[in-house]
Short mmCIF file of C-alpha atoms and ligand atoms in Angstrom, two decimals:
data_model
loop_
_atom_site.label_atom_id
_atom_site.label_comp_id
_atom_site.label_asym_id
_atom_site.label_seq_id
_atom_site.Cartn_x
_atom_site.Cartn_y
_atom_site.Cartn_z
CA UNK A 3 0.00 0.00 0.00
CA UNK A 4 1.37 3.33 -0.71
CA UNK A 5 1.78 6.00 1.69
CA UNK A 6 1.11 9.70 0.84
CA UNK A 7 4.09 11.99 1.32
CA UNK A 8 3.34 13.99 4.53
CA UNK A 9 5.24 17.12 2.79
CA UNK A 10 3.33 17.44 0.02
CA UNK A 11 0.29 19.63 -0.89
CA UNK A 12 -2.73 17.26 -0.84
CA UNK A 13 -4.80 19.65 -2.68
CA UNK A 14 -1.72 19.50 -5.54
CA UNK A 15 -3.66 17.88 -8.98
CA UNK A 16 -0.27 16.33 -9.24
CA UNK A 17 -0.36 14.42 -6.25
CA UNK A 18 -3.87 13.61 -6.63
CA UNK A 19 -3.32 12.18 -10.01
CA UNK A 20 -0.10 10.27 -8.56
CA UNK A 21 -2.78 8.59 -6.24
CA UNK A 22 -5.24 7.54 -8.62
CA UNK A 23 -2.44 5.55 -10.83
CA UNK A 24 -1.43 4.28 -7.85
CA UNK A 25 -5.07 3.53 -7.00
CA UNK A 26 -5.78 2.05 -10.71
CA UNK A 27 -3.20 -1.00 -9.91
CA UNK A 28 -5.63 -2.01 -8.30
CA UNK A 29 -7.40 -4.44 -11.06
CA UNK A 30 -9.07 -7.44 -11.98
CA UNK A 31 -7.80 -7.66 -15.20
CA UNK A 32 -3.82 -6.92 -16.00
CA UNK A 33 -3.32 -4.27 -18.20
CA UNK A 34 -6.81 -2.66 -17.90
CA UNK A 35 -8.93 -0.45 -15.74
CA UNK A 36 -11.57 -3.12 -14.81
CA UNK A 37 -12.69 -3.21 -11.13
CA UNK A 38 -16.29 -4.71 -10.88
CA UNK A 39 -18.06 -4.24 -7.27
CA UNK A 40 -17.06 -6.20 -4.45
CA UNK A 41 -14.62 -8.68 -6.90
CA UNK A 42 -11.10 -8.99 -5.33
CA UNK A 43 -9.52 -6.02 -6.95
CA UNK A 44 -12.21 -3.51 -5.24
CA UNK A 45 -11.35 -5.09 -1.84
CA UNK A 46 -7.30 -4.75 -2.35
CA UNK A 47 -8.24 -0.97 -3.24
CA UNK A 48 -10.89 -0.42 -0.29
CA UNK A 49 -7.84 -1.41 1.44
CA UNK A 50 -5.46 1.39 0.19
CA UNK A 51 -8.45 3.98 0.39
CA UNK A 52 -8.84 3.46 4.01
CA UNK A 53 -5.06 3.43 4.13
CA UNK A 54 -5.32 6.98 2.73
CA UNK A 55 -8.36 8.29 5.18
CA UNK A 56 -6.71 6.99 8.23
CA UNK A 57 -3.30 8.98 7.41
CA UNK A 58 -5.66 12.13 6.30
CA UNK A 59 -7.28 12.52 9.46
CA UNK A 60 -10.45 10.81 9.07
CA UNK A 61 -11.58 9.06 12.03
CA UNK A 62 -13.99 5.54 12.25
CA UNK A 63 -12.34 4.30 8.58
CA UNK A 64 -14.59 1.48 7.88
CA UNK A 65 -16.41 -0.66 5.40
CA UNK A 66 -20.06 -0.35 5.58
CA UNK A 67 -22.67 -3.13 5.26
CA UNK A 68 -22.47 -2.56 1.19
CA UNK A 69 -18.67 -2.51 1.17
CA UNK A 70 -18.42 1.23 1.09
CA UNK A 71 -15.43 2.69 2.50
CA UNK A 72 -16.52 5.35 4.59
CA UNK A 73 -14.33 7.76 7.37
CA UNK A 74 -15.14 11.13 9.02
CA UNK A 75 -13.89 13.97 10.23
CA UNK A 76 -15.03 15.58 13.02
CA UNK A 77 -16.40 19.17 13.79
CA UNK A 78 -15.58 21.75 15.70
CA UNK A 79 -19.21 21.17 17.96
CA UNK A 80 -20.46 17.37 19.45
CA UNK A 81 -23.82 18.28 18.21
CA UNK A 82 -23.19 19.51 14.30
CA UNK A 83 -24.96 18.82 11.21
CA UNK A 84 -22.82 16.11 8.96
CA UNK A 85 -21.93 16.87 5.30
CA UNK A 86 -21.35 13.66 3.45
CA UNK A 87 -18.37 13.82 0.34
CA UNK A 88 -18.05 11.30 -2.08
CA UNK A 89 -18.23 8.94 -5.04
CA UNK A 90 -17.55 5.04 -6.34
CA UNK A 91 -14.21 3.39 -6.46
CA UNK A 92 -16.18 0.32 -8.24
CA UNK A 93 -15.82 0.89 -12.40
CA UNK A 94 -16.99 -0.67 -15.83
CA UNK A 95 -14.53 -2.97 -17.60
CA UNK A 96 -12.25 -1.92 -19.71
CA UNK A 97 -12.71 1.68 -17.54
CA UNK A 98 -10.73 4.65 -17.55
CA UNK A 99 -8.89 5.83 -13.97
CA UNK A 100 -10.73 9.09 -13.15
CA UNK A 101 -14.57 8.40 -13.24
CA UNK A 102 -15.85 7.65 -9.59
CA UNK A 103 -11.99 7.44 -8.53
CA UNK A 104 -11.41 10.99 -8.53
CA UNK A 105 -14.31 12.05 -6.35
CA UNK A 106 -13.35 10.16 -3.66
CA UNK A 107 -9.41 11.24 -3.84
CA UNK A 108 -10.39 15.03 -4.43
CA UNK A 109 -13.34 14.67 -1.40
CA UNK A 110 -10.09 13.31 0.43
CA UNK A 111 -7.48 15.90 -0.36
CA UNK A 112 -10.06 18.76 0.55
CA UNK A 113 -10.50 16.87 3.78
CA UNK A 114 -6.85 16.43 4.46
CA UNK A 115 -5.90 19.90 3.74
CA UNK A 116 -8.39 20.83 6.57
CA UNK A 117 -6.70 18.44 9.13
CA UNK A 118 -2.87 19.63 7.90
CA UNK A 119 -3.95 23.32 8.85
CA UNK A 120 -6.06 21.97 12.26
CA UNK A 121 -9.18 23.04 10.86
CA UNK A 122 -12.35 22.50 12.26
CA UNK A 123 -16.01 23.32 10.48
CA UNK A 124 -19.04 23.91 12.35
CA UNK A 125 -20.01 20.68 10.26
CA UNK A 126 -18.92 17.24 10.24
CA UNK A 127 -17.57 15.60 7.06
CA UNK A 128 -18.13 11.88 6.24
CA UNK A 129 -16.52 10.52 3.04
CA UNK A 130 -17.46 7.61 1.17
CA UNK A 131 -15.91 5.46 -1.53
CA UNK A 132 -19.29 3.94 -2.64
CA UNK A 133 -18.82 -0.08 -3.92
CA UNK A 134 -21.63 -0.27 -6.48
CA UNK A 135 -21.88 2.89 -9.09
CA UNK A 136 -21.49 1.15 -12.00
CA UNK A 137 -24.26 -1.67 -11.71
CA UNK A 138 -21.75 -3.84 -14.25
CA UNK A 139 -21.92 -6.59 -11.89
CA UNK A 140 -25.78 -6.90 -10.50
CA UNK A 141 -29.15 -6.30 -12.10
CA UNK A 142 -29.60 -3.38 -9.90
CA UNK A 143 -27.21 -0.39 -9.15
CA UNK A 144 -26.52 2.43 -6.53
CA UNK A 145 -26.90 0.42 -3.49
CA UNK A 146 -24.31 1.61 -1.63
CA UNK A 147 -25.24 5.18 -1.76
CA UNK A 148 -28.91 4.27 -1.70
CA UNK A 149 -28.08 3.02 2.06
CA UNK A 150 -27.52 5.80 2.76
CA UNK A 151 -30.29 7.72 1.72
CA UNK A 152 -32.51 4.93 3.63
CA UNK A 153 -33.98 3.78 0.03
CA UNK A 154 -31.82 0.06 -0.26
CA UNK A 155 -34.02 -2.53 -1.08
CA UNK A 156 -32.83 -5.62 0.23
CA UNK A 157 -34.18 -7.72 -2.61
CA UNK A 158 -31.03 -6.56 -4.09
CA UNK A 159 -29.38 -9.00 -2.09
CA UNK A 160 -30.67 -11.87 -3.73
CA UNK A 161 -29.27 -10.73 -7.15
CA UNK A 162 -27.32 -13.24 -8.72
CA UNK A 163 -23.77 -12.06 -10.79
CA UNK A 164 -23.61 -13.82 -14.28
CA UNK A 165 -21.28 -16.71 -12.39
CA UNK A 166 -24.30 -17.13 -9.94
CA UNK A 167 -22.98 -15.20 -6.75
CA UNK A 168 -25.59 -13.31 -5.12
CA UNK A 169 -25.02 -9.80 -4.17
CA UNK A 170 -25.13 -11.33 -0.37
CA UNK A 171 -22.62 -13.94 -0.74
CA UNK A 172 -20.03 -11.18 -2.39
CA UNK A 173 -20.77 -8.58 0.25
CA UNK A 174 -20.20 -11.43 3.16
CA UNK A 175 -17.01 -12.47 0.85
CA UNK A 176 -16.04 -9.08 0.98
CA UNK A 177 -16.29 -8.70 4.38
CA UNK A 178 -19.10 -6.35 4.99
CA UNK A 179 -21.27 -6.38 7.57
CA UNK A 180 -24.23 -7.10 5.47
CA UNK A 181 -26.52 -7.07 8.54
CA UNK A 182 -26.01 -3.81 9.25
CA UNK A 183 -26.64 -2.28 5.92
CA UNK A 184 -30.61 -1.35 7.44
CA UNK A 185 -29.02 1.06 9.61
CA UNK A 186 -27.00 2.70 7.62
CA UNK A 187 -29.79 5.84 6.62
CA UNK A 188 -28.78 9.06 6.84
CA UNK A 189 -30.80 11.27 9.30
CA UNK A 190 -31.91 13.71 6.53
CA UNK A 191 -32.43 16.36 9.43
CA UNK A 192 -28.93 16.38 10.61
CA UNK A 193 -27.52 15.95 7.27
CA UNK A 194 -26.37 19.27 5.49
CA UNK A 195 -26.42 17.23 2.19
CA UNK A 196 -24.21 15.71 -0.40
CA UNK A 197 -21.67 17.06 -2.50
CA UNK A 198 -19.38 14.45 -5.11
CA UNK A 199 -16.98 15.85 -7.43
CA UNK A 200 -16.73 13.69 -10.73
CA UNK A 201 -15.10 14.12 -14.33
CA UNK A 202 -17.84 15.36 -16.37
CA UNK A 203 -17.39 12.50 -19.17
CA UNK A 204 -18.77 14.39 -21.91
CA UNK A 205 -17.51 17.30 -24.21
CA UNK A 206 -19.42 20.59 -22.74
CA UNK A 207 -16.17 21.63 -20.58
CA UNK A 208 -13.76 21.38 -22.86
CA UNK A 209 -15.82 22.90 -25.78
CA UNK A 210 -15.47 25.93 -23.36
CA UNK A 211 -12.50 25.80 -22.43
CA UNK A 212 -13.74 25.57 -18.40
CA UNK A 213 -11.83 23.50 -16.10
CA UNK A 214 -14.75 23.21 -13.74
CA UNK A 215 -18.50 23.18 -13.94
CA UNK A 216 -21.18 23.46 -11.40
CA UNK A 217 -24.14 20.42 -12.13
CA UNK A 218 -27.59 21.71 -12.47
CA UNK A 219 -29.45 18.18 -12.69
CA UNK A 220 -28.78 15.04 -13.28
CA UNK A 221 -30.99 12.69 -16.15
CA UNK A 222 -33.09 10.32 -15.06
CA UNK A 223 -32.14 6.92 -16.11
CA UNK A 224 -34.01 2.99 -17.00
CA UNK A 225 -32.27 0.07 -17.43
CA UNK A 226 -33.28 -3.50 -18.50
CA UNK A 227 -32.42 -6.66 -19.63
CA UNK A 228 -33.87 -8.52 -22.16
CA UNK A 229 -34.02 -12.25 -23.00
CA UNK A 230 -35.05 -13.26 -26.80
CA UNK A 231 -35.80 -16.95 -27.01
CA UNK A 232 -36.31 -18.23 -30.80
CA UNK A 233 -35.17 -22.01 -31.72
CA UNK A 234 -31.83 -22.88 -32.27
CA UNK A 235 -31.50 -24.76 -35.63
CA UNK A 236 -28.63 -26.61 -38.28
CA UNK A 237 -27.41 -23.44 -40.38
CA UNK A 238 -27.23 -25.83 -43.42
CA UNK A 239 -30.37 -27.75 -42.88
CA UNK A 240 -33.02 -25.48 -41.51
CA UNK A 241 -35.00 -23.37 -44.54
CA UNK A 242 -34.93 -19.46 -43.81
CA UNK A 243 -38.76 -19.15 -43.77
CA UNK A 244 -39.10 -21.77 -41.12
CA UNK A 245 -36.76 -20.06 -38.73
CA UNK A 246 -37.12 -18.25 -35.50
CA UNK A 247 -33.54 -16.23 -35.67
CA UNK A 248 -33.50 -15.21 -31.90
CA UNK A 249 -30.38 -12.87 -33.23
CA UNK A 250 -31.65 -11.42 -36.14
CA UNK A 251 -35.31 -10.42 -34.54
CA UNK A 252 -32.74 -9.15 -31.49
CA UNK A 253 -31.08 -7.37 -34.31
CA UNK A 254 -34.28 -5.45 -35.34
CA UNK A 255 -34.81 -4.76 -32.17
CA UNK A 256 -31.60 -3.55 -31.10
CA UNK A 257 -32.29 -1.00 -34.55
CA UNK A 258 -35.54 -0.11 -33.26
CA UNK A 259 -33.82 0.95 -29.63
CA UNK A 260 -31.88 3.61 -31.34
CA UNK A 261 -34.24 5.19 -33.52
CA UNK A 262 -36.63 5.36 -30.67
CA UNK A 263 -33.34 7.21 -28.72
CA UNK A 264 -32.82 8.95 -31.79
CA UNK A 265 -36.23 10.30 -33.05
CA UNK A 266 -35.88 13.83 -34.22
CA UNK A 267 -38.94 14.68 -32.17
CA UNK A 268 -36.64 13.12 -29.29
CA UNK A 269 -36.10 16.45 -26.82
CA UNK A 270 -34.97 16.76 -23.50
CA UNK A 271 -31.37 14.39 -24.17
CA UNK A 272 -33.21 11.31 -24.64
CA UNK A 273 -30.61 8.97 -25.45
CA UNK A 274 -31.06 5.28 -25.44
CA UNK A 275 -28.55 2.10 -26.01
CA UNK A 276 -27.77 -1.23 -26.55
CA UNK A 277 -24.42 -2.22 -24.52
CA UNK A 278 -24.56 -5.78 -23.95
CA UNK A 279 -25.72 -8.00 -26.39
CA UNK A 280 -24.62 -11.76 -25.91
CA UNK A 281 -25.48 -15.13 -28.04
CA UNK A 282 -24.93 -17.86 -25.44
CA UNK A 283 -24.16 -21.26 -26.83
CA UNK A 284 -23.35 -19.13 -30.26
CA UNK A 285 -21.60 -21.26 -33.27
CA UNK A 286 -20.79 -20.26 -37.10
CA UNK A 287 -23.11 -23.62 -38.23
CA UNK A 288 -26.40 -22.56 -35.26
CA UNK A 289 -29.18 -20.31 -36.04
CA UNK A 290 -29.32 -18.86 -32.65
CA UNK A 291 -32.04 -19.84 -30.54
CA UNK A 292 -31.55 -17.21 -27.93
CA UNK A 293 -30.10 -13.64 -27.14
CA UNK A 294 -29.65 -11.59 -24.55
CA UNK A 295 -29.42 -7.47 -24.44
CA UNK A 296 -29.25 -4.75 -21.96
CA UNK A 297 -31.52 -1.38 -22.00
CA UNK A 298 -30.33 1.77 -21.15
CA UNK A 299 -32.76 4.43 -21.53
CA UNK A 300 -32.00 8.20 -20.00
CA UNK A 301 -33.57 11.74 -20.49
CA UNK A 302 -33.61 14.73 -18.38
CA UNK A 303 -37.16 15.21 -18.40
CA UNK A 304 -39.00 11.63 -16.94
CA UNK A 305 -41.84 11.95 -19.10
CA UNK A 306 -40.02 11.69 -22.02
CA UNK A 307 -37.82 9.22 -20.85
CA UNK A 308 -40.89 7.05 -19.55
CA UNK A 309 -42.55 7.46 -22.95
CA UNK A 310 -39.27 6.29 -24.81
CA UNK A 311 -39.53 2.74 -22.54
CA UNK A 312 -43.01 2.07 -23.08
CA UNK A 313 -42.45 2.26 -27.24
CA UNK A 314 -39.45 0.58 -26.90
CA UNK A 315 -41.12 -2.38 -24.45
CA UNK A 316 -43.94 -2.16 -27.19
CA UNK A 317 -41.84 -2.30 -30.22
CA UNK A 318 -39.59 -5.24 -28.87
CA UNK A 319 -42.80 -7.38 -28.16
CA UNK A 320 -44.28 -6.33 -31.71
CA UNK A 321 -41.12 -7.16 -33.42
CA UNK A 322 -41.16 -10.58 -31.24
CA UNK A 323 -44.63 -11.51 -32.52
CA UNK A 324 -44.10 -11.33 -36.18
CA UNK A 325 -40.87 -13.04 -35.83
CA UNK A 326 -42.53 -15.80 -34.01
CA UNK A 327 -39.92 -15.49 -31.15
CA UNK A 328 -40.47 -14.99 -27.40
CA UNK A 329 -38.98 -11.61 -25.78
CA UNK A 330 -38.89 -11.17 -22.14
CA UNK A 331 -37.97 -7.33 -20.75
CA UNK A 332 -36.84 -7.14 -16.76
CA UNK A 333 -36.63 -3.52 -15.83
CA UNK A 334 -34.22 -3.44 -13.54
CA UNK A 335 -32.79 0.14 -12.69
CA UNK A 336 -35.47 3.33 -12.45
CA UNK A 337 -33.89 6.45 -11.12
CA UNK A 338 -35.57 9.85 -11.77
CA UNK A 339 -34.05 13.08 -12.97
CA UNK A 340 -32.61 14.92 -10.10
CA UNK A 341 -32.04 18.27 -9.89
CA UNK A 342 -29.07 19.83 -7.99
CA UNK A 343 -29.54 22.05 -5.00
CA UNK A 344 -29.59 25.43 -5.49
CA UNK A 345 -27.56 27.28 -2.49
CA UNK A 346 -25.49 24.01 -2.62
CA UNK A 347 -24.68 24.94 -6.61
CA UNK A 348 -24.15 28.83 -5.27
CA UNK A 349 -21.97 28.02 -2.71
CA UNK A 350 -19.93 25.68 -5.05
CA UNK A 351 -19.68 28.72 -7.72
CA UNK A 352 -18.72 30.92 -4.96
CA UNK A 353 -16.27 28.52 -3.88
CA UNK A 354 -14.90 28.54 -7.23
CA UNK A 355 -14.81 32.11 -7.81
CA UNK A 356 -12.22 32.63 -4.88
CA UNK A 357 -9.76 31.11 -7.45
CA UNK A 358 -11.05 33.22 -10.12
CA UNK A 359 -13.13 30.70 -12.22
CA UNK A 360 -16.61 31.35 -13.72
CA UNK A 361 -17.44 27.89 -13.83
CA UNK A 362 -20.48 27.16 -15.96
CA UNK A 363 -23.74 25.26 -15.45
CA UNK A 364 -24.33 22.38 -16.96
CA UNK A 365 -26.87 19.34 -17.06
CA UNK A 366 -25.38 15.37 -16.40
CA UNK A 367 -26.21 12.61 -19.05
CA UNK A 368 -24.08 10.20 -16.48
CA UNK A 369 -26.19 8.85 -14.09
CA UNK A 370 -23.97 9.51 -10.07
CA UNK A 371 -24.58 8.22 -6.47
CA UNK A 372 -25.54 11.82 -5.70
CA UNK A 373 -28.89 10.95 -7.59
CA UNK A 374 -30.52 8.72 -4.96
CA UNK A 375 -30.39 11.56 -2.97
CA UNK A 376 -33.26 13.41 -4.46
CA UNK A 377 -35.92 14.53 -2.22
CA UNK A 378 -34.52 13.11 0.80
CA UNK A 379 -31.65 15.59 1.24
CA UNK A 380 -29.57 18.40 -0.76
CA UNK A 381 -27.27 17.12 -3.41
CA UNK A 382 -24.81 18.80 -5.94
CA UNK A 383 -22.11 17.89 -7.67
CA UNK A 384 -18.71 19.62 -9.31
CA UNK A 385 -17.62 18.40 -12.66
CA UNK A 386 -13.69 18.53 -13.67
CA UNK A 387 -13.10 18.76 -17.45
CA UNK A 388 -12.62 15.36 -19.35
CA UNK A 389 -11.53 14.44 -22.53
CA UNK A 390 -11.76 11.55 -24.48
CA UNK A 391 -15.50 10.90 -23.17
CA UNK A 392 -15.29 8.07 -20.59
CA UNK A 393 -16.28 4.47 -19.73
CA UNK A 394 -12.85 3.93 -22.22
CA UNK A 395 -9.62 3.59 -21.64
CA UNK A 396 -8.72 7.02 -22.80
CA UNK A 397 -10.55 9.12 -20.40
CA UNK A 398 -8.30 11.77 -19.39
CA UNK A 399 -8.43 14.75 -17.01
CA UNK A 400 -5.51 17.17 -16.11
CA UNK A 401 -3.64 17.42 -13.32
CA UNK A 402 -3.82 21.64 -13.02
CA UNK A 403 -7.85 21.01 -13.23
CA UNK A 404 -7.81 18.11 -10.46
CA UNK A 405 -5.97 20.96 -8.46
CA UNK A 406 -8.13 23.36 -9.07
CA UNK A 407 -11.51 21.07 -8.00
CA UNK A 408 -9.54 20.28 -4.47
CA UNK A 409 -8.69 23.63 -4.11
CA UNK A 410 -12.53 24.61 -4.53
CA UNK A 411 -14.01 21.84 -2.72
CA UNK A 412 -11.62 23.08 0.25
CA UNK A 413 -13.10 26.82 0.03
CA UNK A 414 -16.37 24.90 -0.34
CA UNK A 415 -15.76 23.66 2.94
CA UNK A 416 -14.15 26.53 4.19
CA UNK A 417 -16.95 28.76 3.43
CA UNK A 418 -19.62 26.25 5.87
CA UNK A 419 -17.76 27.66 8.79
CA UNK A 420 -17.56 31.46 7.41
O1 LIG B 501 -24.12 4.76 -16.24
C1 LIG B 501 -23.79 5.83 -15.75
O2 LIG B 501 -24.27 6.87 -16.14
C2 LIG B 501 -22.76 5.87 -14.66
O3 LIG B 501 -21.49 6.02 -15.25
N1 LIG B 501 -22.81 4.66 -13.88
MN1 LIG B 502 -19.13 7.62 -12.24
MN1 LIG B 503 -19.33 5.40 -14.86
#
């Protein structure tokens, strides 16, 4: 485990960055950024992210019932309000370093620059490396943050990985105390809110040439998966009009997902995509007797996104019934749009503005943990400029503009006790 070097600035983008390579060795696949919740490579890093909060100051390092990593630092009063910092450590295969990762190091570094000068806030700070952003793993995603908002649903538990481990079993492999994960809500009334920093993984920053951005809302987001079942057949024997092609009705379907997403009557940033597809049992001589796809469906505005899933549901089980093939959809994953809050956002531009940035407003088309906290306490959220989009290997952010988030997050924090 490394050890940060007590003389250096911890709200330098440069060391910050120097953390989260160090922090991306921590994989399940050599050579890649893959780090699925709760598999072997997120433990090893919980491990060097409590590491860090123990020599920043924090105090109670821990991993919560979800396998969240989760330390705090203490206020200046026994009886304050807590603010809660954060974001995943957990990431998509194939990732990039900074999404989710650099929250929870730049959350850190604004916490650890408060303990280096002996600072105290008339708040408490908790931060939290959440274990399950992504939702690559399990049917269902966000469950780590959604303990904390007091909205887990244990069914979740019982979700079985594509090997067959249940969300349980990995939690009690991972060593988190799953029977605890009921008490792990937030009191909303002495909780000042939550606040994650995150690369914005889109082009809007960098198209204006803004290191930093203040999030007005996030999009609400569906997800499904859905099973096609045809009849597998001899590629040489069976005669094309007597087929039922599970692939090529999942094919037209997969076509009729993105011109639904698509439609030029689509407003509000409906988007809507097809990112798993997978033929089990598939060979070069089998007509494929059965596919499976993922749904992801996301708009700013709900109605419009709930409009886009009932055509597509309706135009998958259409296409299945003149194809003579059976198509079952399992939504999985509803979370509405969630707007940020507004003295949250001000106090974040403010914040910003002491280092002489305008940062700009702008909407997220990334779904965050910060979004399960709609309507049960104030959220907002900080975006550092990306390039290269994200959920790739070549997501990229700069040192300077890490800096510069740490060094606003810490006048963030230094303005709750102005
Ligand atoms: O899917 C998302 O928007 C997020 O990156 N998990
Ligand atoms: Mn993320
Ligand atoms: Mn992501």
């Amino acid at each position: 485990m490394s050890q940060p070097d007590a003389a250096a600035d911890p709200l330098d983008g440069a060391v910050i960055d120097a953390r989260l390579h160090a922090l991306a060795a921590f994989t399940d696949v050599p050579g890649q950024m893959t780090r699925l919740s709760l598999s072997p490579s997120h433990k090893a890093a919980a491990g060097q992210v409590a590491d860090w909060f123990r020599a920043a100051g924090l105090e109670g390092v821990h991993l919560d019932g979800t396998g969240s990593v989760v330390g705090r630092y203490a206020a200046d009063r026994a009886d304050a309000p807590t603010l809660i910092l954060g974001s995943h450590i957990d990431t998509v295969r194939n990732a990039g370093i900074y999404d989710g990762n650099l929250g929870v190091l730049v959350a850190l570094a604004a916490v650890e620059a408060l303990n280096r000068s002996g600072r105290r806030l008339p708040v408490a700070v908790e931060v939290v490396a959440f274990a399950d952003e992504e939702g690559v793993r399990f049917l269902s995603t966000l469950s780590s943050s959604r303990a904390l908002a007091g909205t887990f649903d244990p069914a979740c538990l019982d979700e079985p990985d594509a090997s067959g481990i249940t969300r349980r079993a990995a939690l009690e492999a991972f060593g988190a105390p799953v029977e605890a994960i009921s008490g792990l809500a937030r009191d909303p009334a002495r909780t000042l809110g939550y606040v994650e920093v995150h690369i914005e993984q889109g082009p809007v920053l960098e198209e204006c040439g803004a290191p930093l951005g203040i999030v007005t809302g996030i999009a609400g987001a569906s997800r499904a998966r859905v099973v096609v079942r045809g009849q597998a057949g001899h590629s040489g024997t069976l005669p094309m009009v007597l087929r039922q092609d599970a692939l090529t009705a999942a094919a037209e379907m997969v076509l009729a997902v993105e011109a639904r997403g698509g439609r030029d009557v689509a407003p509000e940033s409906l988007v809507a995509t097809v990112g798993l597809l997978e033929v089990p049992g598939s060979a070069v001589n089998v007509v494929p007797g059965e596919v499976r796809f993922s749904l992801d469906v996301r708009a700013s505005d709900d109605g419009v996104r709930k409009a886009a899933v009932t055509d597509i549901s309706d135009a998958i089980t259409a296409i299945a019934a003149r194809r003579g093939v059976a198509a079952e959809i399992v939504w999985g994953h509803d979370a509405p749009a969630t707007p940020c809050d507004p003295d949250l956002r001000a106090r974040l531009e403010a914040a910003a503005a002491t280092l002489g940035l305008d940062a700009p407003s702008l909407a997220s088309g990334a779904g965050h943990d910060a979004m399960v906290f709609r309507g049960i306490m104030p959220m907002a959220m900080l975006f550092v400029r990306s390039r290269n989009g994200s959920h790739n290997p070549r997501e990229a952010a700069e040192a300077a503009d890490i800096g510069l988030a740490a060094r606003t997050l810490h006048a963030f924090l230094l303005g709750l006790g102005a």
